[in-house]
Amino acid sequence: PNNTSSHTPGAAGAGDNQGADASQQRRGIQLSLIAPEKAAEALASSGYSKKEQADILAGVKRRDLRLVAMPIFDATGTGGTVSVVCGTTHRTVALQPTPKVLILPITIAGNVDILPVSDPGVTGIGAGVVTLFGPQPLPVMHQGESLGLTVIAQ
């Protein structure tokens, strides 16, 4: 058996798990929380429909939802389009070197999934997010894979 691999629990070893199955393991990321009083302003330029904005705002007022800003970018230079799924919300993004800020409504659990939309090809699609600690490349996704994140809103 291969005894050379080590597993570090929690976020400490989060960057070391390239061999792990991305669909099995959730990676924690810390994102900026948008204050409830700024929610309407943040949603106004977020690309959500008026109905979606109203539903999200109602959830924020009920404290069922919190809004976070998730800047997402192309971390590997290979481009590609991904779908960012957060509860019932889907955002489709063409990855570019310059981060595109997504406004995401998250529940207390804060699960966000990223799935390739365009064909990742042989090289895969390498997204990254700008966390409170700076840019963080995420594991490269190939066809049929998804990446599960747990958002910690600060």
Short mmCIF file of C-alpha atoms in Angstrom, two decimals:
data_model
loop_
_atom_site.label_atom_id
_atom_site.label_comp_id
_atom_site.label_asym_id
_atom_site.label_seq_id
_atom_site.Cartn_x
_atom_site.Cartn_y
_atom_site.Cartn_z
CA PRO A 1 0.00 0.00 0.00
CA ASN A 2 1.01 3.59 -0.58
CA ASN A 3 1.82 5.07 2.81
CA THR A 4 3.42 8.27 1.52
CA SER A 5 0.25 10.34 1.28
CA SER A 6 -0.77 12.39 4.26
CA HIS A 7 -4.18 13.89 4.97
CA THR A 8 -4.44 17.15 6.83
CA PRO A 9 -7.98 17.78 8.08
CA GLY A 10 -9.65 21.13 7.60
CA ALA A 11 -8.50 24.13 5.61
CA ALA A 12 -4.83 23.77 6.58
CA GLY A 13 -4.22 21.16 3.87
CA ALA A 14 -6.86 22.40 1.44
CA GLY A 15 -4.31 23.21 -1.25
CA ASP A 16 -2.66 19.78 -1.09
CA ASN A 17 -5.51 17.58 -2.28
CA GLN A 18 -5.06 17.59 -6.07
CA GLY A 19 -5.38 13.80 -6.03
CA ALA A 20 -8.66 13.89 -4.11
CA ASP A 21 -11.96 13.46 -5.93
CA ALA A 22 -13.27 17.02 -6.11
CA SER A 23 -16.88 15.84 -6.12
CA GLN A 24 -16.42 14.09 -2.74
CA GLN A 25 -14.68 16.74 -0.70
CA ARG A 26 -15.84 20.28 0.04
CA ARG A 27 -13.23 23.01 0.22
CA GLY A 28 -13.79 25.91 2.62
CA ILE A 29 -13.36 29.44 1.29
CA GLN A 30 -13.75 32.71 3.18
CA LEU A 31 -15.67 35.41 1.33
CA SER A 32 -16.82 38.92 2.18
CA LEU A 33 -20.27 39.17 3.68
CA ILE A 34 -22.46 41.94 2.26
CA ALA A 35 -24.21 43.82 5.05
CA PRO A 36 -28.03 43.38 4.97
CA GLU A 37 -28.54 47.15 4.55
CA LYS A 38 -26.38 47.02 1.38
CA ALA A 39 -28.15 43.93 -0.05
CA ALA A 40 -30.53 45.82 -2.37
CA GLU A 41 -27.69 47.92 -3.79
CA ALA A 42 -25.47 44.85 -4.35
CA LEU A 43 -28.31 42.94 -6.03
CA ALA A 44 -29.25 45.86 -8.31
CA SER A 45 -26.11 45.40 -10.43
CA SER A 46 -25.80 41.62 -10.00
CA GLY A 47 -27.67 40.42 -13.09
CA TYR A 48 -30.57 38.85 -11.17
CA SER A 49 -34.11 39.45 -12.44
CA LYS A 50 -36.39 41.79 -10.44
CA LYS A 51 -38.27 38.73 -9.12
CA GLU A 52 -35.04 36.98 -8.09
CA GLN A 53 -33.84 40.18 -6.38
CA ALA A 54 -37.13 40.47 -4.47
CA ASP A 55 -37.01 36.80 -3.41
CA ILE A 56 -33.37 37.08 -2.30
CA LEU A 57 -34.03 40.32 -0.39
CA ALA A 58 -36.98 38.70 1.38
CA GLY A 59 -34.68 35.82 2.40
CA VAL A 60 -32.07 38.27 3.68
CA LYS A 61 -34.73 40.13 5.70
CA ARG A 62 -35.93 36.80 7.19
CA ARG A 63 -32.27 35.98 7.90
CA ASP A 64 -32.61 32.73 5.95
CA LEU A 65 -30.02 33.99 3.47
CA ARG A 66 -26.83 36.01 3.59
CA LEU A 67 -25.22 37.69 0.61
CA VAL A 68 -21.56 37.19 -0.21
CA ALA A 69 -19.34 38.58 -2.94
CA MET A 70 -17.45 35.84 -4.78
CA PRO A 71 -14.94 37.19 -7.33
CA ILE A 72 -14.24 34.29 -9.74
CA PHE A 73 -11.50 34.22 -12.39
CA ASP A 74 -9.57 32.04 -14.83
CA ALA A 75 -6.68 30.70 -12.74
CA THR A 76 -4.97 28.61 -15.43
CA GLY A 77 -5.31 30.72 -18.60
CA THR A 78 -7.32 28.02 -20.37
CA GLY A 79 -10.63 29.91 -20.33
CA GLY A 80 -13.93 28.09 -20.17
CA THR A 81 -17.41 28.67 -18.87
CA VAL A 82 -18.68 27.46 -15.51
CA SER A 83 -22.00 27.37 -13.73
CA VAL A 84 -21.94 28.45 -10.10
CA VAL A 85 -24.82 26.82 -8.22
CA CYS A 86 -25.89 28.09 -4.84
CA GLY A 87 -29.18 26.64 -3.59
CA THR A 88 -31.72 27.38 -6.33
CA THR A 89 -29.52 30.11 -7.85
CA HIS A 90 -27.42 29.40 -10.96
CA ARG A 91 -24.91 31.90 -12.36
CA THR A 92 -23.09 31.13 -15.62
CA VAL A 93 -19.69 32.79 -16.01
CA ALA A 94 -17.15 32.87 -18.84
CA LEU A 95 -13.88 32.75 -16.92
CA GLN A 96 -11.44 35.59 -17.60
CA PRO A 97 -8.12 36.62 -16.01
CA THR A 98 -9.86 39.62 -14.39
CA PRO A 99 -12.18 38.51 -11.56
CA LYS A 100 -15.95 38.82 -12.14
CA VAL A 101 -17.77 39.46 -8.87
CA LEU A 102 -20.76 37.19 -8.33
CA ILE A 103 -23.26 38.13 -5.64
CA LEU A 104 -24.42 34.85 -4.09
CA PRO A 105 -27.26 34.24 -1.65
CA ILE A 106 -26.04 31.57 0.76
CA THR A 107 -27.79 29.71 3.53
CA ILE A 108 -26.10 29.14 6.85
CA ALA A 109 -24.58 25.93 5.40
CA GLY A 110 -23.10 28.00 2.57
CA ASN A 111 -22.64 25.26 -0.02
CA VAL A 112 -21.67 26.43 -3.51
CA ASP A 113 -20.97 24.08 -6.44
CA ILE A 114 -19.02 24.97 -9.58
CA LEU A 115 -19.58 22.89 -12.71
CA PRO A 116 -17.98 23.13 -16.16
CA VAL A 117 -20.45 24.34 -18.82
CA SER A 118 -18.08 24.49 -21.79
CA ASP A 119 -16.07 21.37 -22.72
CA PRO A 120 -12.98 21.48 -20.47
CA GLY A 121 -10.94 19.53 -23.04
CA VAL A 122 -7.76 17.74 -22.03
CA THR A 123 -6.40 20.63 -19.93
CA GLY A 124 -9.55 21.11 -17.84
CA ILE A 125 -11.03 24.35 -16.54
CA GLY A 126 -9.18 26.04 -13.70
CA ALA A 127 -11.27 28.61 -11.87
CA GLY A 128 -10.06 30.65 -8.94
CA VAL A 129 -11.78 32.84 -6.39
CA VAL A 130 -10.58 35.92 -4.56
CA THR A 131 -11.04 35.15 -0.87
CA LEU A 132 -10.43 37.37 2.14
CA PHE A 133 -6.83 36.08 2.00
CA GLY A 134 -6.31 36.91 -1.69
CA PRO A 135 -6.62 34.97 -4.95
CA GLN A 136 -6.99 31.21 -4.52
CA PRO A 137 -6.80 28.83 -7.49
CA LEU A 138 -9.27 25.96 -7.23
CA PRO A 139 -8.61 22.38 -8.40
CA VAL A 140 -8.85 21.95 -12.19
CA MET A 141 -12.17 20.43 -13.30
CA HIS A 142 -12.50 17.94 -16.14
CA GLN A 143 -15.59 16.68 -18.00
CA GLY A 144 -18.23 15.32 -15.62
CA GLU A 145 -16.58 16.78 -12.51
CA SER A 146 -17.87 19.44 -10.18
CA LEU A 147 -16.24 21.33 -7.36
CA GLY A 148 -17.97 21.69 -4.01
CA LEU A 149 -17.18 24.70 -1.86
CA THR A 150 -18.32 25.66 1.61
CA VAL A 151 -18.50 29.44 1.97
CA ILE A 152 -17.54 30.95 5.29
CA ALA A 153 -18.98 34.47 5.26
CA GLN A 154 -16.97 37.00 7.28
#
